[in-house]
Short mmCIF file of C-alpha atoms and ligand atoms in Angstrom, two decimals:
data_model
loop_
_atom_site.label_atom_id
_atom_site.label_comp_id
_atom_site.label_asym_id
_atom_site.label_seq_id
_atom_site.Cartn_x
_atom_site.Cartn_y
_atom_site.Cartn_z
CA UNK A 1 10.16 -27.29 1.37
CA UNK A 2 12.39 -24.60 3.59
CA UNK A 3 11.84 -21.68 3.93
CA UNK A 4 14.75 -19.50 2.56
CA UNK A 5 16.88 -16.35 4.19
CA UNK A 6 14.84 -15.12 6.63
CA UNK A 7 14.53 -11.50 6.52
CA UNK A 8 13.07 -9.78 9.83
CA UNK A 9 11.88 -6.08 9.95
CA UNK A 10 10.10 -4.84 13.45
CA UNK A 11 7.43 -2.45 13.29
CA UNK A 12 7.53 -0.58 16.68
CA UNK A 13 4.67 1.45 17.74
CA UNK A 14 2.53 3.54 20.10
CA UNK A 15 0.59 0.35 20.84
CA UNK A 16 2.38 -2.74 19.27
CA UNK A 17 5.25 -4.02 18.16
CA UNK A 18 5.47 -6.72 15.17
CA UNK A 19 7.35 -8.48 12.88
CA UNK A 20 7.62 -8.50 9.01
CA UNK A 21 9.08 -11.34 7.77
CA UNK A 22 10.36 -11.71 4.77
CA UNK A 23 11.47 -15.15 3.10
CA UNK A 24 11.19 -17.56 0.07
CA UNK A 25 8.58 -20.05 0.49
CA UNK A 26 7.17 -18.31 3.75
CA UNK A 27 3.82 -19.19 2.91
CA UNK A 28 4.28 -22.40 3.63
CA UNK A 29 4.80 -21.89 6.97
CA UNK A 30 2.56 -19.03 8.32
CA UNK A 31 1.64 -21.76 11.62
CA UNK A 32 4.72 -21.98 12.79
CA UNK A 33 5.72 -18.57 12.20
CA UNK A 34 2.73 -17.56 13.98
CA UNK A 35 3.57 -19.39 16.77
CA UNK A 36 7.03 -18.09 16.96
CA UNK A 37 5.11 -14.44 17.45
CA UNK A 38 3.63 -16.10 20.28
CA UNK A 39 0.49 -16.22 18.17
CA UNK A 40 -1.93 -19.57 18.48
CA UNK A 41 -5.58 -19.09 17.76
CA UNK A 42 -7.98 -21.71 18.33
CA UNK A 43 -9.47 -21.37 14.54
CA UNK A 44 -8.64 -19.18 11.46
CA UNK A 45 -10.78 -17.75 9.19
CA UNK A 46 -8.59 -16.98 5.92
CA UNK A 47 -9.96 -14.23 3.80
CA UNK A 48 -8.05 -14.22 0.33
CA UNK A 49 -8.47 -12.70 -2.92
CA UNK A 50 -9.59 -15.18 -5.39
CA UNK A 51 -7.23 -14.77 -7.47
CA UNK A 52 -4.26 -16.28 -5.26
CA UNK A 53 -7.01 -18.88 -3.61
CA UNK A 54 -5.53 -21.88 -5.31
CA UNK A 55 -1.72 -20.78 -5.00
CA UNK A 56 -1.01 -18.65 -1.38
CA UNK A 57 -4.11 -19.24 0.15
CA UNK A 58 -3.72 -23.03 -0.53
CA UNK A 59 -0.35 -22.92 1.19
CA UNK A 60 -1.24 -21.06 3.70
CA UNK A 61 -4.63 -23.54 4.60
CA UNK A 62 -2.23 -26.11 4.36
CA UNK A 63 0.35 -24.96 7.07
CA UNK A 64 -2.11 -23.89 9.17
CA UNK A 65 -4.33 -27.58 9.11
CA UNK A 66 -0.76 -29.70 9.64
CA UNK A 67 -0.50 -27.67 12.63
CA UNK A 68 -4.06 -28.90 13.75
CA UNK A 69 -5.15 -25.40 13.41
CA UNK A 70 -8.94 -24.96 11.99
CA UNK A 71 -9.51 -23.28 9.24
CA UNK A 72 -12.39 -21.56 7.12
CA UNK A 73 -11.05 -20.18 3.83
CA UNK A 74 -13.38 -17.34 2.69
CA UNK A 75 -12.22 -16.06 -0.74
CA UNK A 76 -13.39 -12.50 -2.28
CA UNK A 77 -13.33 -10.48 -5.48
CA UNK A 78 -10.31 -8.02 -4.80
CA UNK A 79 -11.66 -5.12 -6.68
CA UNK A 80 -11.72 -1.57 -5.24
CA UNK A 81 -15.72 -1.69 -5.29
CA UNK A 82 -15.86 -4.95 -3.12
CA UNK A 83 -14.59 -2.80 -0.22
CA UNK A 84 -17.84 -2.09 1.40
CA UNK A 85 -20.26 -2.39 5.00
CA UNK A 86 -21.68 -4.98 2.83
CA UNK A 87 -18.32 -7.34 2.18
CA UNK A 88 -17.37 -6.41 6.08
CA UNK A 89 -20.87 -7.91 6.85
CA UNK A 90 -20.63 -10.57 4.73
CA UNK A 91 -17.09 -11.86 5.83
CA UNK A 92 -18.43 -11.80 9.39
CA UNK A 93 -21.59 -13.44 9.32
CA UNK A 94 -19.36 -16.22 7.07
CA UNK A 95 -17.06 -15.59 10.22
CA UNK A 96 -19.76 -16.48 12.98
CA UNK A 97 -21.05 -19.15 11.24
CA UNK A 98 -17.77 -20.64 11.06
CA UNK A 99 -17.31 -20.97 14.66
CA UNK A 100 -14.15 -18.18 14.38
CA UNK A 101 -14.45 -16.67 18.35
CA UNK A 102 -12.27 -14.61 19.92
CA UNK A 103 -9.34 -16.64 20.19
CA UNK A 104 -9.83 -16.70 17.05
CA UNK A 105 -7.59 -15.31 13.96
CA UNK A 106 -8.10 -13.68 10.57
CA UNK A 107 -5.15 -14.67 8.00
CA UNK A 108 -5.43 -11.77 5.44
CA UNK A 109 -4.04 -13.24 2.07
CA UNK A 110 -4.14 -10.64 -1.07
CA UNK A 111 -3.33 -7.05 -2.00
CA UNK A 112 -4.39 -3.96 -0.78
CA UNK A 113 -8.52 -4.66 -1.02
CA UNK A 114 -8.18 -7.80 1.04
CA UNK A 115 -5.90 -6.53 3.41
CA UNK A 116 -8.43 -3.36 4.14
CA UNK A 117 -11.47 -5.08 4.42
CA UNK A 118 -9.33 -8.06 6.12
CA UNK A 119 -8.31 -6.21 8.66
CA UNK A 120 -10.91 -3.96 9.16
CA UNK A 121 -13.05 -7.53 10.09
CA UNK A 122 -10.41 -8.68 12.49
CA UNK A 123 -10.54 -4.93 14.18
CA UNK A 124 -14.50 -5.20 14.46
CA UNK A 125 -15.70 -9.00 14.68
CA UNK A 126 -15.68 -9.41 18.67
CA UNK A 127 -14.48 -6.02 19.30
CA UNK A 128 -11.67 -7.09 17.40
CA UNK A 129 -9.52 -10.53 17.27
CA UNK A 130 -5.85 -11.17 16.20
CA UNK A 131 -4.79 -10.22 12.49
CA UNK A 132 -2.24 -11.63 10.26
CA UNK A 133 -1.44 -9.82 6.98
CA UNK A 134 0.16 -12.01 4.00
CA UNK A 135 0.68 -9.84 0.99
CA UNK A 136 0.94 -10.97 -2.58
CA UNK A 137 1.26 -7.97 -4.47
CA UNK A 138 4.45 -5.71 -4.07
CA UNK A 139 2.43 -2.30 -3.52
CA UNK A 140 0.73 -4.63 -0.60
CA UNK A 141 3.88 -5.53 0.84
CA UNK A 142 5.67 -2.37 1.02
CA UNK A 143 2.55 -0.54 2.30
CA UNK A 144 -0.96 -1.50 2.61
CA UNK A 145 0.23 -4.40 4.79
CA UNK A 146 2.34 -2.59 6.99
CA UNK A 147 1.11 0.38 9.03
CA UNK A 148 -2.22 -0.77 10.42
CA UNK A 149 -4.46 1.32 8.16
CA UNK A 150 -7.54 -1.13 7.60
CA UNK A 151 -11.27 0.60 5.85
CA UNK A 152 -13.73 0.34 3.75
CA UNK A 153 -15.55 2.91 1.23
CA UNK A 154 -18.82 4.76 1.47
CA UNK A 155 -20.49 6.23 -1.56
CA UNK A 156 -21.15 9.73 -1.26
CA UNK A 157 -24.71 10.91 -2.21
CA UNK A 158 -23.03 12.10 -6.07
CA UNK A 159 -22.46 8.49 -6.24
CA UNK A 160 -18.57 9.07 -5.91
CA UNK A 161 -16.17 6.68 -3.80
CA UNK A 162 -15.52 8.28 -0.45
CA UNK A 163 -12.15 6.47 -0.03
CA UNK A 164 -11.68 4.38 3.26
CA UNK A 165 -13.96 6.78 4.91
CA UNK A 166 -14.88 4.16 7.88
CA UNK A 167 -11.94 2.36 9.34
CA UNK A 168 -9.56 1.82 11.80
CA UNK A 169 -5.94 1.87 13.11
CA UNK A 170 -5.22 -1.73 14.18
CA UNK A 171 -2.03 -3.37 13.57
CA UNK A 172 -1.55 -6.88 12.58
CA UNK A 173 0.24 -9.20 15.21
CA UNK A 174 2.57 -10.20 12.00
CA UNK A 175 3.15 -9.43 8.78
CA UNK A 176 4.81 -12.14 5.93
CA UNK A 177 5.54 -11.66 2.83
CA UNK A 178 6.84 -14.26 0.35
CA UNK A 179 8.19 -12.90 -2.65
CA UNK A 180 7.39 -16.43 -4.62
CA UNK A 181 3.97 -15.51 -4.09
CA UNK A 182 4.96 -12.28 -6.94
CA UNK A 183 5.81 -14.82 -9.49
CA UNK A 184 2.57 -14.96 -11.10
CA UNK A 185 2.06 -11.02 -10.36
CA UNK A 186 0.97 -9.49 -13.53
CA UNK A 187 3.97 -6.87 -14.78
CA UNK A 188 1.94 -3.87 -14.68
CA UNK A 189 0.97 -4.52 -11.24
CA UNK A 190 4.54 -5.49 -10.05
CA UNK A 191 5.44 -1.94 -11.93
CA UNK A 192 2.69 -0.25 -9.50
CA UNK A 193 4.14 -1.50 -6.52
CA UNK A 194 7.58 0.41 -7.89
CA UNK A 195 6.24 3.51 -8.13
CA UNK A 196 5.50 3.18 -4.06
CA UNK A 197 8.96 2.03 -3.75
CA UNK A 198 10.01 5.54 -6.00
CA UNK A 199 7.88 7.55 -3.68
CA UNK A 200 9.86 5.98 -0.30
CA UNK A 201 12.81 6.65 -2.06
CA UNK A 202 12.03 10.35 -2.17
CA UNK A 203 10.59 10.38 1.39
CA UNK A 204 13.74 8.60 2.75
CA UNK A 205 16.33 6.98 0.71
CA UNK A 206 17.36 9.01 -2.56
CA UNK A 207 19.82 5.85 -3.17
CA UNK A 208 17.36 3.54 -4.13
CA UNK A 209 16.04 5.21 -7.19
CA UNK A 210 19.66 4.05 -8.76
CA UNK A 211 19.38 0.27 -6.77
CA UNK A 212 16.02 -0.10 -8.47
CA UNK A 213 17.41 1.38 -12.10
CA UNK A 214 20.35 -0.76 -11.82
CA UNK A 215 18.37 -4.13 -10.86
CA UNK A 216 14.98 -3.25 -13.05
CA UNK A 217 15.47 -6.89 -15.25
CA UNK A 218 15.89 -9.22 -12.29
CA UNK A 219 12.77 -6.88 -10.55
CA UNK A 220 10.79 -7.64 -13.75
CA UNK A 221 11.68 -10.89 -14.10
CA UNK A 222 10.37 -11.73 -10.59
CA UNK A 223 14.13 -12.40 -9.46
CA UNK A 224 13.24 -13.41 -5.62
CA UNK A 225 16.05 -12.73 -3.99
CA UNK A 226 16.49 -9.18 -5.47
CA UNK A 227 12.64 -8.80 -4.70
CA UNK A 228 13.39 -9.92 -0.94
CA UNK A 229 15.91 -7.02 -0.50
CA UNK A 230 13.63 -4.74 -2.37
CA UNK A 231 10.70 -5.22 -0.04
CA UNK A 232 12.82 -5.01 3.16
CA UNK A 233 14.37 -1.98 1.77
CA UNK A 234 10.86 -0.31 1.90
CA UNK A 235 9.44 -1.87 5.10
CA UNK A 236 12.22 -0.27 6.90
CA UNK A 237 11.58 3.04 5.41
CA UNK A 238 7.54 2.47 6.34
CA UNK A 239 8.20 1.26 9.66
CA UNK A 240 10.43 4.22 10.56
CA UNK A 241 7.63 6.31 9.85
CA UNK A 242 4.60 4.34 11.61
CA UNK A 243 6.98 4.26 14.35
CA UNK A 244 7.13 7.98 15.08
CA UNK A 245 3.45 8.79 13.94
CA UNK A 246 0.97 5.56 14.14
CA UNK A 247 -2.51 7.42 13.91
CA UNK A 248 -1.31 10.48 11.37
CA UNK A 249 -1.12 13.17 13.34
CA UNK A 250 2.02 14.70 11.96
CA UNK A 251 5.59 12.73 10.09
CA UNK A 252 3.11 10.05 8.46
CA UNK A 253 1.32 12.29 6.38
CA UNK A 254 4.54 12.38 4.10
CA UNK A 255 3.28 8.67 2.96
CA UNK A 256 0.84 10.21 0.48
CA UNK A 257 3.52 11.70 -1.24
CA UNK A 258 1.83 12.10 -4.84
CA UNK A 259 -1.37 11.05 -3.66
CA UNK A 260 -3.45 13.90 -3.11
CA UNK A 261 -2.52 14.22 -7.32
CA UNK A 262 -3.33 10.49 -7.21
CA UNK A 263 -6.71 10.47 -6.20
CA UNK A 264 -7.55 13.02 -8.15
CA UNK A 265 -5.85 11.06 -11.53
CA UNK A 266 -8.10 8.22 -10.37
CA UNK A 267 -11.51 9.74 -9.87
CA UNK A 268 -11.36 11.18 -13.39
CA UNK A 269 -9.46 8.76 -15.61
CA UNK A 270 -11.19 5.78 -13.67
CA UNK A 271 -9.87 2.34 -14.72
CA UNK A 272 -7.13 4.13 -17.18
CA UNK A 273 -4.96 4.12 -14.30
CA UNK A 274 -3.72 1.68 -11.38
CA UNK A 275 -3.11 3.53 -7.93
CA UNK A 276 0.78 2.77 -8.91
CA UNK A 277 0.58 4.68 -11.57
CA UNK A 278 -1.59 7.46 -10.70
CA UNK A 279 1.46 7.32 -7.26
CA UNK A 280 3.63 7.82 -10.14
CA UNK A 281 2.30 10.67 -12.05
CA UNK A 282 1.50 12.47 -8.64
CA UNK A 283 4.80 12.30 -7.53
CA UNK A 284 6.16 13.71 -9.91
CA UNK A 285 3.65 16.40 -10.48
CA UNK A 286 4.46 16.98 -6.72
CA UNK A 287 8.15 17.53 -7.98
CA UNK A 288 7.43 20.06 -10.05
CA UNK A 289 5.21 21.81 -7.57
CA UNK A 290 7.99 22.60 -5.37
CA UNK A 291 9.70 23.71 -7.90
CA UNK A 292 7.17 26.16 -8.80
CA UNK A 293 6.87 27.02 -5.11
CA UNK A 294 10.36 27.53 -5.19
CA UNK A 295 10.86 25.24 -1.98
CA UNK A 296 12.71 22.51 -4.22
CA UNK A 297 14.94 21.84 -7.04
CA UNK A 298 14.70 20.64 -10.60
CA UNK A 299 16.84 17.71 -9.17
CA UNK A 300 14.68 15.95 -7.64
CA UNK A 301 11.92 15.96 -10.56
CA UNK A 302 14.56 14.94 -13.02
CA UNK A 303 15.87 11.87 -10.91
CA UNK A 304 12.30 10.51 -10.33
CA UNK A 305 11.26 11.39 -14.15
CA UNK A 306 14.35 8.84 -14.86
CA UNK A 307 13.93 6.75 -12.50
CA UNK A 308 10.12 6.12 -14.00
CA UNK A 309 11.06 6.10 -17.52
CA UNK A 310 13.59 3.07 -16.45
CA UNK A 311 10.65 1.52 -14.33
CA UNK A 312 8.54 1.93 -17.44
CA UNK A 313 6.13 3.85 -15.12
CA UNK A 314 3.88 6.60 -16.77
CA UNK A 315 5.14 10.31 -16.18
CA UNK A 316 1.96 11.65 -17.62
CA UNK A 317 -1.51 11.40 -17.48
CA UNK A 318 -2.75 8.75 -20.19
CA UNK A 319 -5.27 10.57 -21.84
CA UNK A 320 -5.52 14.21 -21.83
CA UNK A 321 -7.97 16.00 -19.05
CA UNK A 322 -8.20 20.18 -18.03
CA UNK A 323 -6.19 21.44 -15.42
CA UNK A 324 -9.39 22.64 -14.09
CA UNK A 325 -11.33 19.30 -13.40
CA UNK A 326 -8.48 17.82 -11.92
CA UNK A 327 -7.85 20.73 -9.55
CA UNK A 328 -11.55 20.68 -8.96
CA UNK A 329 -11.29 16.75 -8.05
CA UNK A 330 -8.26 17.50 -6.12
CA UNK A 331 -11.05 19.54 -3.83
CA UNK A 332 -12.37 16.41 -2.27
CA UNK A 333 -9.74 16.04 -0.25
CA UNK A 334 -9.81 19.90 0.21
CA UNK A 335 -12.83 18.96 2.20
CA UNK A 336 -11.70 16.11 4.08
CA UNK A 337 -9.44 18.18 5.75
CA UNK A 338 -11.19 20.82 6.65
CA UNK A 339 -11.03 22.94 3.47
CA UNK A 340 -7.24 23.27 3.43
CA UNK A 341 -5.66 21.61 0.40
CA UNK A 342 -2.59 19.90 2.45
CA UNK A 343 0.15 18.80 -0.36
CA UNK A 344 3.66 16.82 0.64
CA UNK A 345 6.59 17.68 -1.85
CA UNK A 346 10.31 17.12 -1.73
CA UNK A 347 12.10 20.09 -0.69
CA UNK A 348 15.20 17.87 -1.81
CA UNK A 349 15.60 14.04 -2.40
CA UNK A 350 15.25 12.84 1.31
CA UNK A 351 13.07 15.63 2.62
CA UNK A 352 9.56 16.39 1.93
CA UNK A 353 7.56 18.32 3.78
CA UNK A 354 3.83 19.72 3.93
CA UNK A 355 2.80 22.58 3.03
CA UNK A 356 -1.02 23.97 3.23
CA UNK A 357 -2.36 27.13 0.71
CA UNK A 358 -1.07 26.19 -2.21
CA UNK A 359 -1.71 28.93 -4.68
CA UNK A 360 -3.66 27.74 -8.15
CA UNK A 361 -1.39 29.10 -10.27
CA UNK A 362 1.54 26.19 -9.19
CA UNK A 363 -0.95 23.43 -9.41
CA UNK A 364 -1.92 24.57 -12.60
CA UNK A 365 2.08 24.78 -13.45
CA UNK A 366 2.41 20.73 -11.94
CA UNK A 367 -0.62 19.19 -13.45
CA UNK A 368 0.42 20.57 -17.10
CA UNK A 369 3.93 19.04 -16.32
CA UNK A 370 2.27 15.88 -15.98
CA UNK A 371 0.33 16.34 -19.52
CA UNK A 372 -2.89 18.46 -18.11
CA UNK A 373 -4.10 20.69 -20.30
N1 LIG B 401 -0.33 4.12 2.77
C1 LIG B 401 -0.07 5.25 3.58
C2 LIG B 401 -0.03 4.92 5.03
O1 LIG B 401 -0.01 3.77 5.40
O2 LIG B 401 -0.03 5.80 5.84
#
């Protein structure tokens, strides 16, 4: 089988430079694609989320073994909870054993979870060895897998998640993502990876809330050639920013867009929410902060309301909760940062900025927009 329409996006950093490919049927040939990034490990230790084991994975295996490449396929639970010292630990003992060394590879094959923890092995094991991300969810390939960021969580002595609290920067030598491999994506997830593509939209490219509107069936309907253009669309946006700011120290920060709302969605309402949809709800709670600030206009919180509604993404929070815990839960990343609550919203479609000191009274005004109470 070909592979179909190679799309090529370059991610151009501080300290690397990669491709992200994008093509029908690329899975099947991850080898020679590696090679063609100058890439040719002696052994390759896949770590995949079970759930695309017998489908992705498999291909990938495959391409790699007819290209006398070999390989140890090490599949994982993908859940948020499996991202821990104690899944790093276990993928690299499995690793060792395995005979991976450092001319070795890890093939990362999965969503976000996989990808972290994936990574974050490749950057460690050896003092680090050669990583190769292969997404198969669309919030994967529009983000996680593109940027570098690879972790894992630490429980904090409440017993909370401290999110990706031990990691690294390390970019992958290649990124490839196959939009076949979103065929079996569950809707609700493909609709989670949207409202990351809604949130780049507002960071850089207003226009696409309308592309998305205007092509939401064929997105839904796992068209592949519409979801090829889609996920270039967003790596370009992603790699403009890693570009200027690889480690965070200024433009990336507009990335989590929505997400200090996110987090704070997630940590109370739990499994009620994906990330995509708590992305959503922040975002546009982060709307209608700048509104309240006065720094931005009702436009912008009306064309991402829309643009959700036509997603079929959530504009509020699914089951009531006070203004006050979620503030309150907001606070954690208060802390992180040094006890300055640090907040991106659009001072326009196209331009979002961050701003530090936000008074209570505005949160209070965004979280109620977004069904607090
Ligand atoms: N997902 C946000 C970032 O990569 O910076």
């Amino acid at each position: 089988m070909q592979m179909e329409g190679l799309r090529s996006v370059i991610v151009r950093t501080d300290t690397a430079g990669y491709p992200v490919e994008i093509a029908r049927g690329a899975v099947r040939h991850v080898a020679e694609r590696m090679a063609a990034a100058g890439l040719r490990p002696t052994s390759v230790a896949i770590i995949c989320d079970t759930a695309v084991e017998s489908s992705a994975a498999a291909a990938v295996d495959r391409s790699l073994r007819d290209a006398g490449i070999p390989v140890a396929r090490i599949a994982m639970n993908a859940s948020e909870d499996m991202k821990t010292l104690g899944t790093l630990g276990d993928l690299c003992e499995r690793m060792l054993a395995d005979g991976i060394d450092r001319a070795g590879a890890v093939v990362a094959v999965g969503g976000g979870v996989v990808g972290d923890v994936a990574g974050f092995a490749a950057a460690t094991y050896m003092r680090g060895i050669a990583c190769v991300q292969v997404p198969t969810t669309l919030l994967a390939m529009v983000d996680a897998a593109v940027g570098g960021k690879t972790a894992v969580n630490l429980a904090r002595p409440d017993g909370s998640l401290a999110k990706n609290i031990i990691g690294s920067f390390a970019q992958p030598i290649l990124v490839i993502c196959d939009p076949e491999s979103l065929a079996t994506l569950p809707t609700r997830e493909l609709r989670s990876g949207l409202a990351e593509c809604v949130k780049h939209a507002v960071i850089a490219d207003p226009e696409m809330l309308a592309w998305i509107a205007e092509r939401i069936d064929p997105i839904l309907a796992h068209d592949p050639a519409t979801l090829a253009e889609l996920v270039e669309r967003n790596v370009r946006i992603k790699a403009d920013v890693v570009g200027a700011d690889e480690r965070e120290q200024g433009r990336r920060a507009v990335l989590n867009l929505g997400h200090t709302f996110a987090h704070a969605i997630e940590a109370l309402l739990h499994d009620e929410c994906t990330h995509g949809e708590a992305v959503a709800i922040g975002t546009l709670a982060a709307c209608r902060l700048a509104v309240e600030l006065g720094l931005g206009t009702p436009d912008a919180e009306h064309a991402v309301r829309s643009a959700l509604q036509q997603i079929g993404l959530p504009t509020a929070i699914p089951s009531p909760r006070s203004v006050a815990a979620l503030i309150e839960a907001m606070g954690s990343d208060k802390k992180k940062q040094g006890g300055t609550l640090r907040l991106v919203v659009p001072f326009a479609l196209g331009d979002v900025r961050l701003i530090r000191d936000v008074p209570d009274p505005a949160l209070d005004a965004a979280w109620r927009s977004v069904g607090a109470r």
